[in-house]
PDB file of C-alpha atoms and ligand atoms in Angstrom:
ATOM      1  CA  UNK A   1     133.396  52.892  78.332  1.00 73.00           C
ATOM      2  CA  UNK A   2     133.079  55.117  81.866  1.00 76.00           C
ATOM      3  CA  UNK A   3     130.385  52.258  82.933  1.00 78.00           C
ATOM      4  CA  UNK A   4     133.484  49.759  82.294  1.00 80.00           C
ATOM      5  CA  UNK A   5     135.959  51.131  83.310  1.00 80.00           C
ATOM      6  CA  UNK A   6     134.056  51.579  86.624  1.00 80.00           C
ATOM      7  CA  UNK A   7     133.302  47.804  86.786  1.00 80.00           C
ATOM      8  CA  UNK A   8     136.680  46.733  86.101  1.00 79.00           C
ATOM      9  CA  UNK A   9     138.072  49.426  88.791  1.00 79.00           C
ATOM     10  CA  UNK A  10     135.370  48.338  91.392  1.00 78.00           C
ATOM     11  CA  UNK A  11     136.020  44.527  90.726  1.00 76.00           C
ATOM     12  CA  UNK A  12     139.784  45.386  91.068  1.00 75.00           C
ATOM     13  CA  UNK A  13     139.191  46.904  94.578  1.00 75.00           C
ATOM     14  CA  UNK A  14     137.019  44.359  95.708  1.00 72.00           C
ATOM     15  CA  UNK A  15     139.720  41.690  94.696  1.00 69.00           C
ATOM     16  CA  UNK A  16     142.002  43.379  96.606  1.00 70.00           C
ATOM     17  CA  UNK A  17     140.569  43.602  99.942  1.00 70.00           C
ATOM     18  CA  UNK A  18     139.523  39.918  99.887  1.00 68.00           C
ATOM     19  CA  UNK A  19     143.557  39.303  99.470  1.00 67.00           C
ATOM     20  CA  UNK A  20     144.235  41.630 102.180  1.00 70.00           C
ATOM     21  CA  UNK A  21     141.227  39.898 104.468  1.00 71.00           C
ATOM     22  CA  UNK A  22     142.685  36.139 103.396  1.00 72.00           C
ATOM     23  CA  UNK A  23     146.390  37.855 104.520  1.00 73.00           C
ATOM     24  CA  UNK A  24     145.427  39.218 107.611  1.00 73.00           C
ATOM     25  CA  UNK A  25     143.291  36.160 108.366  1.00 70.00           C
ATOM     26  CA  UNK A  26     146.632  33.970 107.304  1.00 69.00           C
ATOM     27  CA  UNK A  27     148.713  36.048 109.486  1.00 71.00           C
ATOM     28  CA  UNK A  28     146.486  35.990 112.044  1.00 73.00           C
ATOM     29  CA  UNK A  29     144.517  32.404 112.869  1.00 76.00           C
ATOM     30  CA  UNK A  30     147.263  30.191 110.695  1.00 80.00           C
ATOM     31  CA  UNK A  31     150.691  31.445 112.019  1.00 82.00           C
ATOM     32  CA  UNK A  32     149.624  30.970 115.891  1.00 82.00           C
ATOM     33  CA  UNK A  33     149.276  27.269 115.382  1.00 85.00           C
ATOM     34  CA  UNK A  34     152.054  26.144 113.377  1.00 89.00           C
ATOM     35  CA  UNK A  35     154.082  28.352 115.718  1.00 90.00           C
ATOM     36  CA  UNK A  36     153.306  26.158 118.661  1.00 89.00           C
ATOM     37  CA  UNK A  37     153.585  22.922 116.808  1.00 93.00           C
ATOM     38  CA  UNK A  38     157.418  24.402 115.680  1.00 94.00           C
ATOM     39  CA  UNK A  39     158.003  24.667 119.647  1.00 92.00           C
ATOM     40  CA  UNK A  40     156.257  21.294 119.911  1.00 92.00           C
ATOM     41  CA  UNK A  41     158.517  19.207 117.880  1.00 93.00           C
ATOM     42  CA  UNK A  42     161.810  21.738 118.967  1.00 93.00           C
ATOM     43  CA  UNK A  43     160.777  20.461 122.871  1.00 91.00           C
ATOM     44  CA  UNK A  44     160.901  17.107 121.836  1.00 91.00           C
ATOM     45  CA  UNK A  45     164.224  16.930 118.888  1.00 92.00           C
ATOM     46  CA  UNK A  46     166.008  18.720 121.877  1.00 91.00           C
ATOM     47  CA  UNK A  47     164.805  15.727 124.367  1.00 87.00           C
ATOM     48  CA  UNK A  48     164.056  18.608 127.315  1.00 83.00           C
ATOM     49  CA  UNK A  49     161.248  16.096 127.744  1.00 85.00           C
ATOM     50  CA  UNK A  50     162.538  13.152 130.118  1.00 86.00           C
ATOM     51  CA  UNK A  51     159.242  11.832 131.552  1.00 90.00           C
ATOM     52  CA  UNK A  52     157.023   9.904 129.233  1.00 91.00           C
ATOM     53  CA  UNK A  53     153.865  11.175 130.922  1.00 92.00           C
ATOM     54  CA  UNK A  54     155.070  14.741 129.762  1.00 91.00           C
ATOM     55  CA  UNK A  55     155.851  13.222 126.123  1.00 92.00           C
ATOM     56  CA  UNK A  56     152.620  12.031 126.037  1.00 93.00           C
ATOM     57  CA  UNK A  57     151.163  15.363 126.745  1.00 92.00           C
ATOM     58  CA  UNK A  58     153.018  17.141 124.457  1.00 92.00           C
ATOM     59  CA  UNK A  59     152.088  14.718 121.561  1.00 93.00           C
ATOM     60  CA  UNK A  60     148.654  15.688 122.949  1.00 92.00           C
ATOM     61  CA  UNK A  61     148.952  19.241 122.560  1.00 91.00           C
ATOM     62  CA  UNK A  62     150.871  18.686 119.174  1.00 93.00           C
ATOM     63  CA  UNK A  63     148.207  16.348 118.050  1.00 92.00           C
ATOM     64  CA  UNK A  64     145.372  19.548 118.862  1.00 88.00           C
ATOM     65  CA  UNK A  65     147.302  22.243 117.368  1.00 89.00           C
ATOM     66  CA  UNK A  66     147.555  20.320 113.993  1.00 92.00           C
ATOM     67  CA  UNK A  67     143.909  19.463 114.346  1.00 88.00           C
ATOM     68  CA  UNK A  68     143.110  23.301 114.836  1.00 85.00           C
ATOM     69  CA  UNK A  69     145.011  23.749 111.715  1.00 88.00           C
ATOM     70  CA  UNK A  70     143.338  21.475 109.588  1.00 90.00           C
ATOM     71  CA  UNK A  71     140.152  22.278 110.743  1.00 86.00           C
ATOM     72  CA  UNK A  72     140.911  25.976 109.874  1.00 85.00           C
ATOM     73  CA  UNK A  73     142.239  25.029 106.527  1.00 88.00           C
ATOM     74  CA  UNK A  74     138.862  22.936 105.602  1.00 89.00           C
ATOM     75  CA  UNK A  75     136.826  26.076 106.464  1.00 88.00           C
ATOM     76  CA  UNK A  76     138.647  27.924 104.156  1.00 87.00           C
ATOM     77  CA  UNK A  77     138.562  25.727 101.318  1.00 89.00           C
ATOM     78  CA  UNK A  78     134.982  24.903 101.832  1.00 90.00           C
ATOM     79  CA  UNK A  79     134.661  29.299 101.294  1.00 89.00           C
ATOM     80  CA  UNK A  80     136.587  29.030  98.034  1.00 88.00           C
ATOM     81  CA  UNK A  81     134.595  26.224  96.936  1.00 92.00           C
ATOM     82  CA  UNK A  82     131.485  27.571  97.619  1.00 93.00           C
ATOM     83  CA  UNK A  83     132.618  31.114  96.514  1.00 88.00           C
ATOM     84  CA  UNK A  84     133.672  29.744  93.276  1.00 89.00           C
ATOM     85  CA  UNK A  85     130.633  27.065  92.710  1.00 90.00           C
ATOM     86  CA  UNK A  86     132.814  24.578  92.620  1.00 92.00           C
ATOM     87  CA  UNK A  87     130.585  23.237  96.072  1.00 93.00           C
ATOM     88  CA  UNK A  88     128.635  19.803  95.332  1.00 94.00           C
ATOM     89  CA  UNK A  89     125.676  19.457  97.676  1.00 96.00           C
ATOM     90  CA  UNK A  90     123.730  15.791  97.531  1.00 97.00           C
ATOM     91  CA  UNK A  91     120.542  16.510  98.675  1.00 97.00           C
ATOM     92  CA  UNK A  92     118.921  13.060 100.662  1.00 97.00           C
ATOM     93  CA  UNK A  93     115.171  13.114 102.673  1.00 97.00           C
ATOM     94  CA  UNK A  94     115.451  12.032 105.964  1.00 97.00           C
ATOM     95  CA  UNK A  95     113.852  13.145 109.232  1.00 97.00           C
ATOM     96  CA  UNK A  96     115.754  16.535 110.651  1.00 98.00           C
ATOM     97  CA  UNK A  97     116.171  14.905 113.987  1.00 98.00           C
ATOM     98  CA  UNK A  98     119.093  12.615 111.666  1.00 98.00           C
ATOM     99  CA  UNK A  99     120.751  16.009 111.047  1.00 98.00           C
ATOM    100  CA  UNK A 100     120.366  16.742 114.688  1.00 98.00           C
ATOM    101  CA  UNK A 101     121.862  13.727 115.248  1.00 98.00           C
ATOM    102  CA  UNK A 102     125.003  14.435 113.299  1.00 97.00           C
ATOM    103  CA  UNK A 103     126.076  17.912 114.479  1.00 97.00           C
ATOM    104  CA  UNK A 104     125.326  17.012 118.376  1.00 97.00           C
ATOM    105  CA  UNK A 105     127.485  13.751 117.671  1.00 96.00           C
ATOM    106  CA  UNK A 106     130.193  15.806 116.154  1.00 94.00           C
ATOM    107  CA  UNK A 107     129.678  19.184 118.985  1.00 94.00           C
ATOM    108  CA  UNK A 108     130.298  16.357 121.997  1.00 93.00           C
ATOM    109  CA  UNK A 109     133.117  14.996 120.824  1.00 89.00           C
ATOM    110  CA  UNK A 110     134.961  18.112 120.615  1.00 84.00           C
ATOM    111  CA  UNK A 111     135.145  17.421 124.757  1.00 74.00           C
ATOM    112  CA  UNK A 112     134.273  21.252 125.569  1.00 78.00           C
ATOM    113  CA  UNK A 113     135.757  22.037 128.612  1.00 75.00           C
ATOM    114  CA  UNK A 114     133.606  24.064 131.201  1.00 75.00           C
ATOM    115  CA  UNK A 115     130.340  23.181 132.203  1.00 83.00           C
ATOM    116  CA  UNK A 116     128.360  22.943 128.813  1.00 90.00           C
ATOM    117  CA  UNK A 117     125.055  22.352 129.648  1.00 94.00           C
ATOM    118  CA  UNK A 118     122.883  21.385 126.130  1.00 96.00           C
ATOM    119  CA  UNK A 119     119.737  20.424 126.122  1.00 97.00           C
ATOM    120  CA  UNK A 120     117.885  19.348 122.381  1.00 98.00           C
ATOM    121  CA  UNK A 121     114.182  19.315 121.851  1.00 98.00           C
ATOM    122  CA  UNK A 122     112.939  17.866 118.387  1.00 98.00           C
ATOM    123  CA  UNK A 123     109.213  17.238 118.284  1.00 96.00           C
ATOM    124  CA  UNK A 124     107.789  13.634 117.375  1.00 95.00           C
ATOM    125  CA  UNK A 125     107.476  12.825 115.011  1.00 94.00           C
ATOM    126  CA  UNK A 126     110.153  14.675 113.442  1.00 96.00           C
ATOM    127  CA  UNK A 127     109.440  16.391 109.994  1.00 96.00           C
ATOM    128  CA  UNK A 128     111.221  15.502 107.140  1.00 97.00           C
ATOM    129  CA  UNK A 129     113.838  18.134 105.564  1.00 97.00           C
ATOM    130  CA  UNK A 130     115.452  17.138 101.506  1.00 97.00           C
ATOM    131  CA  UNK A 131     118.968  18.131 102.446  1.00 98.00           C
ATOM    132  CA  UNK A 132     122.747  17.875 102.402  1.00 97.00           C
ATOM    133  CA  UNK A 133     123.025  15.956 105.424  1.00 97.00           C
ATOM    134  CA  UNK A 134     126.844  16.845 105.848  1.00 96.00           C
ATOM    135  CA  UNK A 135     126.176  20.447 104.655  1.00 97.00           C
ATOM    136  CA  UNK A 136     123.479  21.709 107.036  1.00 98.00           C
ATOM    137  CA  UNK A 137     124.922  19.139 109.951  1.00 98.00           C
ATOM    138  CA  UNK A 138     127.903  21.232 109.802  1.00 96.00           C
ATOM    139  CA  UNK A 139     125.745  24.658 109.299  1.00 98.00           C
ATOM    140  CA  UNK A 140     124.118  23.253 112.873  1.00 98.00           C
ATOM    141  CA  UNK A 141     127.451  22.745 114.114  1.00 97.00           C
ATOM    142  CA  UNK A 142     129.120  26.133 113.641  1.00 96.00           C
ATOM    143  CA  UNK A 143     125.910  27.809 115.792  1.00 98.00           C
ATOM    144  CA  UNK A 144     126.386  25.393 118.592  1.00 97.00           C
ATOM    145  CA  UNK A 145     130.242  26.021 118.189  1.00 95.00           C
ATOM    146  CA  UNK A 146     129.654  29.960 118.426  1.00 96.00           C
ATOM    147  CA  UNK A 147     127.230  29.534 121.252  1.00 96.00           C
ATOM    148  CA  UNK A 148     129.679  27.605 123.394  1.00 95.00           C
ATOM    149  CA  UNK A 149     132.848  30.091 121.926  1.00 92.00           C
ATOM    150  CA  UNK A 150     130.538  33.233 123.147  1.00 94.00           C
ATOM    151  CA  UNK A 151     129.547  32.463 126.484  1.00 93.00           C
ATOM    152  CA  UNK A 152     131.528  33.158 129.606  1.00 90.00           C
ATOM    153  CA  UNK A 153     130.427  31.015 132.453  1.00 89.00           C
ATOM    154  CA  UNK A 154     126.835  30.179 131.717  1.00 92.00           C
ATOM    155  CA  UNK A 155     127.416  27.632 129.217  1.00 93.00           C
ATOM    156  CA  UNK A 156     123.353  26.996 128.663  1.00 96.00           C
ATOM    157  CA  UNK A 157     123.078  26.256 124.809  1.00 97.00           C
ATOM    158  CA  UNK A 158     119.411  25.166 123.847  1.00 98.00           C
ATOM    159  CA  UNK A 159     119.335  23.358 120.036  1.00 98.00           C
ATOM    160  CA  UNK A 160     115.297  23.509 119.334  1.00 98.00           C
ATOM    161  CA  UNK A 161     113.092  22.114 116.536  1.00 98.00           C
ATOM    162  CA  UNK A 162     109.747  23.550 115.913  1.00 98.00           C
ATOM    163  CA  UNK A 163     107.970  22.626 112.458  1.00 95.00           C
ATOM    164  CA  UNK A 164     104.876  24.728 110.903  1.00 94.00           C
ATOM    165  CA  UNK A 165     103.481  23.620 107.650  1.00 93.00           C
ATOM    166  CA  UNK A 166     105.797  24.837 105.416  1.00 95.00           C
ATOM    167  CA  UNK A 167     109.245  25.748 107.417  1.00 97.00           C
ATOM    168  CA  UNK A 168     111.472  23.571 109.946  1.00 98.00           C
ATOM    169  CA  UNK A 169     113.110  25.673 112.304  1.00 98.00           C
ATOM    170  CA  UNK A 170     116.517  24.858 114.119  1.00 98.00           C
ATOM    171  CA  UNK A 171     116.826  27.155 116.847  1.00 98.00           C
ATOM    172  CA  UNK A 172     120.636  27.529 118.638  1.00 98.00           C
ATOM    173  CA  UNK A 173     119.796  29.795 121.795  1.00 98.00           C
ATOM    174  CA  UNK A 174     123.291  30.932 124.421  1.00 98.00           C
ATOM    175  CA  UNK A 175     123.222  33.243 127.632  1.00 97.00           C
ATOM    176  CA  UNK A 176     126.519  34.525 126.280  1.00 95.00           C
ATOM    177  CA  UNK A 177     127.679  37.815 125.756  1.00 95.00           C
ATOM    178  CA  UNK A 178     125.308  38.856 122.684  1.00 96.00           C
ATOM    179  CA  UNK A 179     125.841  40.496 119.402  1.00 95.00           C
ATOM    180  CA  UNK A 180     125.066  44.294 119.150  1.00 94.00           C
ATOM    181  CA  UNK A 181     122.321  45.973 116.668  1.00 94.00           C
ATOM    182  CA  UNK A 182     124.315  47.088 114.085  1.00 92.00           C
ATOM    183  CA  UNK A 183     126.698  43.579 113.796  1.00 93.00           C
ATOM    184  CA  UNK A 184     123.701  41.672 113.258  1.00 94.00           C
ATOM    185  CA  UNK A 185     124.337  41.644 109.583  1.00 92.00           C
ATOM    186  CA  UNK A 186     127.704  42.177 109.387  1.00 92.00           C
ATOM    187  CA  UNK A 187     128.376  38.754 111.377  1.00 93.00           C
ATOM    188  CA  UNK A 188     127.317  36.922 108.265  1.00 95.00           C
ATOM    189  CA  UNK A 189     129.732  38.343 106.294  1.00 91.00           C
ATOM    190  CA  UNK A 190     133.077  36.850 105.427  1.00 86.00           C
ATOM    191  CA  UNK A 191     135.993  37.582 107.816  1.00 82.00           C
ATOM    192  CA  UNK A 192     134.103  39.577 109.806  1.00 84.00           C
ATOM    193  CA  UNK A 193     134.329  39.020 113.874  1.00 84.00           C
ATOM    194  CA  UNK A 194     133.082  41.534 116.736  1.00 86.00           C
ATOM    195  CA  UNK A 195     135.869  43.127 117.885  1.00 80.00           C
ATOM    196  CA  UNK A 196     135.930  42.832 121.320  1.00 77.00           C
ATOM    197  CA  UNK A 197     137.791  41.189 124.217  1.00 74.00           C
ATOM    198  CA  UNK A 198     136.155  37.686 124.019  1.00 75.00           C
ATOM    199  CA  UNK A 199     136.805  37.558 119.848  1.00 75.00           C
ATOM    200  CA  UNK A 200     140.423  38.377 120.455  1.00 73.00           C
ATOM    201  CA  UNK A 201     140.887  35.500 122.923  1.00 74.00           C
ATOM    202  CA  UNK A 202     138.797  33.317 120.989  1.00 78.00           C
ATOM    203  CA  UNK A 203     139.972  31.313 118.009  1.00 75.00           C
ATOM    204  CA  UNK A 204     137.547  31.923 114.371  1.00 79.00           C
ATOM    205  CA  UNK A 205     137.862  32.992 111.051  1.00 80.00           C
ATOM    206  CA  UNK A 206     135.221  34.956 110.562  1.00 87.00           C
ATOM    207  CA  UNK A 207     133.764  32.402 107.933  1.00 90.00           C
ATOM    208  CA  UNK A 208     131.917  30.027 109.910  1.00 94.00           C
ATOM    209  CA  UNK A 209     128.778  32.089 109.731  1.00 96.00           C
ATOM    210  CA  UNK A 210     128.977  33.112 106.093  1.00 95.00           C
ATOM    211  CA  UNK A 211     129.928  29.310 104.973  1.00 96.00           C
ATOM    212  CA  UNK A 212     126.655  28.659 106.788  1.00 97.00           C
ATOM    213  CA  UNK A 213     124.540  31.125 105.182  1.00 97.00           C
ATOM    214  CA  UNK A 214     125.702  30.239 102.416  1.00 96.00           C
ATOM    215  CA  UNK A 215     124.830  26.216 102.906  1.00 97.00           C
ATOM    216  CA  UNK A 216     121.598  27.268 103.800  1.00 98.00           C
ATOM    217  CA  UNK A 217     120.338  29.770 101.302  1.00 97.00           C
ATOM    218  CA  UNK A 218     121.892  26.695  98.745  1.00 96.00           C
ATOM    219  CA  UNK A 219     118.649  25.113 100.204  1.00 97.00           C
ATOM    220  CA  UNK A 220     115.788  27.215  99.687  1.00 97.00           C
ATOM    221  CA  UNK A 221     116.412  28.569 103.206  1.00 98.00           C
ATOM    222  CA  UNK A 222     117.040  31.081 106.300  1.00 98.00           C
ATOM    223  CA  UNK A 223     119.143  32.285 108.485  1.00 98.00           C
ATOM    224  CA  UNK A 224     118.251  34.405 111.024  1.00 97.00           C
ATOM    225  CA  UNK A 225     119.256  35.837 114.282  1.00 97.00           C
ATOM    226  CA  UNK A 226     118.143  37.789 117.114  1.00 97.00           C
ATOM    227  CA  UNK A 227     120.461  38.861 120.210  1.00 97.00           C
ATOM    228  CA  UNK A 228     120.432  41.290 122.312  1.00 94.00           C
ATOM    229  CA  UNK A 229     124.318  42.749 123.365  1.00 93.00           C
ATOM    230  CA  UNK A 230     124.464  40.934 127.136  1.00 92.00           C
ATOM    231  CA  UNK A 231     121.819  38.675 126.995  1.00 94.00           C
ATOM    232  CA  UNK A 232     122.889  36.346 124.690  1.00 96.00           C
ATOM    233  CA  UNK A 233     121.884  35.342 121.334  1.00 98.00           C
ATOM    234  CA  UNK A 234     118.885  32.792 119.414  1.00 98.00           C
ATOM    235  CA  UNK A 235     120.171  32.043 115.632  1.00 98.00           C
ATOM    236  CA  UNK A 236     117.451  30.179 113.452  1.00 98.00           C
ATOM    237  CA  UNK A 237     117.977  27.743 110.688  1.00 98.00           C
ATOM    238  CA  UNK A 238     114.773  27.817 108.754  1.00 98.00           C
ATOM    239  CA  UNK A 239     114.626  25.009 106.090  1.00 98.00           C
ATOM    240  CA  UNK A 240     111.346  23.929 103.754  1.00 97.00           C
ATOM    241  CA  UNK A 241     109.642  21.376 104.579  1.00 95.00           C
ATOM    242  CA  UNK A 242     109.884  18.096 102.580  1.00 92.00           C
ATOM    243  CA  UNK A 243     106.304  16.698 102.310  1.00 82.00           C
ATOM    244  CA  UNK A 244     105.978  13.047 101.569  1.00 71.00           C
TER     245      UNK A 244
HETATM  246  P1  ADP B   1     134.265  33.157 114.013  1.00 82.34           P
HETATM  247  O1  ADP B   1     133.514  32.558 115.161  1.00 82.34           O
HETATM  248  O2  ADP B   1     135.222  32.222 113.384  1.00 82.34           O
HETATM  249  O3  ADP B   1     134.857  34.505 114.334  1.00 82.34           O
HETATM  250  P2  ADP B   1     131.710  33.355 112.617  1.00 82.34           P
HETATM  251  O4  ADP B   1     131.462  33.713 111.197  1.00 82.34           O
HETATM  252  O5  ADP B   1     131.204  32.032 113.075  1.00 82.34           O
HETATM  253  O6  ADP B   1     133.271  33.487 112.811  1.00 82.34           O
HETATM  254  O7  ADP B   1     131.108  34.508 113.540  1.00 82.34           O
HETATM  255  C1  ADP B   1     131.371  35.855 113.220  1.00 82.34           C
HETATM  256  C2  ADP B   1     131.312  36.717 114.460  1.00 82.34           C
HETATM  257  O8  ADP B   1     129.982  36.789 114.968  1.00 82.34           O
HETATM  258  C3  ADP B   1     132.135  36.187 115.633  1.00 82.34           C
HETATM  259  O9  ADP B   1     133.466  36.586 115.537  1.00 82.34           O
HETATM  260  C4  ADP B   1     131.416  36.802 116.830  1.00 82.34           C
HETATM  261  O10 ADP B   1     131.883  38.109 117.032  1.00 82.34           O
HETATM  262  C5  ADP B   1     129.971  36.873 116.375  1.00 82.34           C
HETATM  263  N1  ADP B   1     129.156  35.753 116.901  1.00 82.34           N
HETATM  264  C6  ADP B   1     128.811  34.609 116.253  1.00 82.34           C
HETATM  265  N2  ADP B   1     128.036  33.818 117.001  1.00 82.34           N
HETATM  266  C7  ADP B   1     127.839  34.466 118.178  1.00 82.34           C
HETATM  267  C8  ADP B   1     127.114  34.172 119.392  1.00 82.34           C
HETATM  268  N3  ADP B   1     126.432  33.041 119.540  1.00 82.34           N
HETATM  269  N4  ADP B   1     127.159  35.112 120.375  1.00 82.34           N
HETATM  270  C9  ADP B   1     127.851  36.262 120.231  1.00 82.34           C
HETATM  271  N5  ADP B   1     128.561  36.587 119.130  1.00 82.34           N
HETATM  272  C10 ADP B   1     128.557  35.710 118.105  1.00 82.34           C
END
């Protein structure tokens, strides 16, 4: 009865700090966007906009704020659904320099400003991973996302293959400001960010990391990291080997 009573009370607690995490993440990351868009669409129902080169740049700015939004609203479904097990994953085999591929494509088209410099080494011929192309693209993604959100001016972000016989290793390696000893687990955990002065200017949820954990471990792999606080940081996707 104790034992039970201790479950239900621990279950209870734990319930109710992931509400107050979701609120103060809602509060936080959701309400700063759709308070712009509101001033947005008040600039242009009140027609203070007479020149159609500064309509156009406000349906620009509108057009990126709602984009931020959705994108923050995906990431947070994709944690329930993955929380819950309610997240499908359709595993395909295909050379890992395809998943390259796909979350390069999808990092350069976010038009980073500042001088990104990437560079992306897979070896040839490229392994072969059984994966979730979508999944683990995205996993990819996130890392090259936090390397570029992390770095002040030297925007060097290296994406790296290496294959032994049994692992393939995606390697995401920044200059930026590094991630101290004792956050290097916590960081993988949901809602939690750094607090510093870089994470309070920069946008995040605090879930990209643990959504790509997550995605990972879902196929028999890694994630590791190792960073130094100033130096900059090396995260590692390790995923088996598919042999033909
Ligand atoms: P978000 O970026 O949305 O805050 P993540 O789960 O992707 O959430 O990352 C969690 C935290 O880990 C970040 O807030 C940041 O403090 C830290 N972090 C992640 N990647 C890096 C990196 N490449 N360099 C330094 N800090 C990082």
């Amino acid at each position: 009865g104790v034992a039970y009573t201790g479950r239900v009370l621990y279950r209870e607690a734990r319930l109710s700090r992931m509400k107050t995490d979701f609120v103060s993440l809602v509060s936080h990351e959701l309400r700063t966007p759709v308070t712009s868009i509101r001033m947005f669409i008040e600039t242009l129902a009140l027609g203070r906009v007479q020149d159609p080169a500064q309509t156009q740049e406000v349906l620009r700015l509108l057009t990126q704020e709602t984009e931020r939004l959705s994108t923050l609203i995906e990431r947070v479904l994709d944690w329930s659904r993955i929380e819950s097990g309610r997240k499908e994953y359709h595993p395909e085999t295909m050379p890992v320099s395809e998943v390259v591929e796909t979350a390069v494509a999808a990092f350069r088209a976010q038009r980073l400003e500042g001088d990104l410099k990437l560079t992306v080494q897979v070896p040839e011929p490229p392994p072969d991973v059984h994966v979730d192309r979508g999944a683990i693209a995205g996993a990819v993604l996130n890392l090259l996302q936090n390397a570029y959100k992390y770095s002040r001016e030297d925007k060097r972000i290296a994406l790296t293959v290496k294959a032994t016989k049994r692992w393939v290793d995606l390697t995401v390696e920044d200059h930026g400001v590094g991630i101290a000893r004792r956050d290097h687990r916590r960081i993988f955990e949901r809602f939690y960010r750094v607090d510093n002065l870089l994470t309070r200017r920069t946008e995040g949820s605090g879930l990209g990391l643990a959504i790509a954990r997550r995605i990972v471990e879902a196929h028999g792999g890694y994630i590791t990291l190792q960073s130094e606080l100033g130096k900059g940081s090396r995260f590692t996707i390790q995923l088996p080997v598919e042999k033909a």
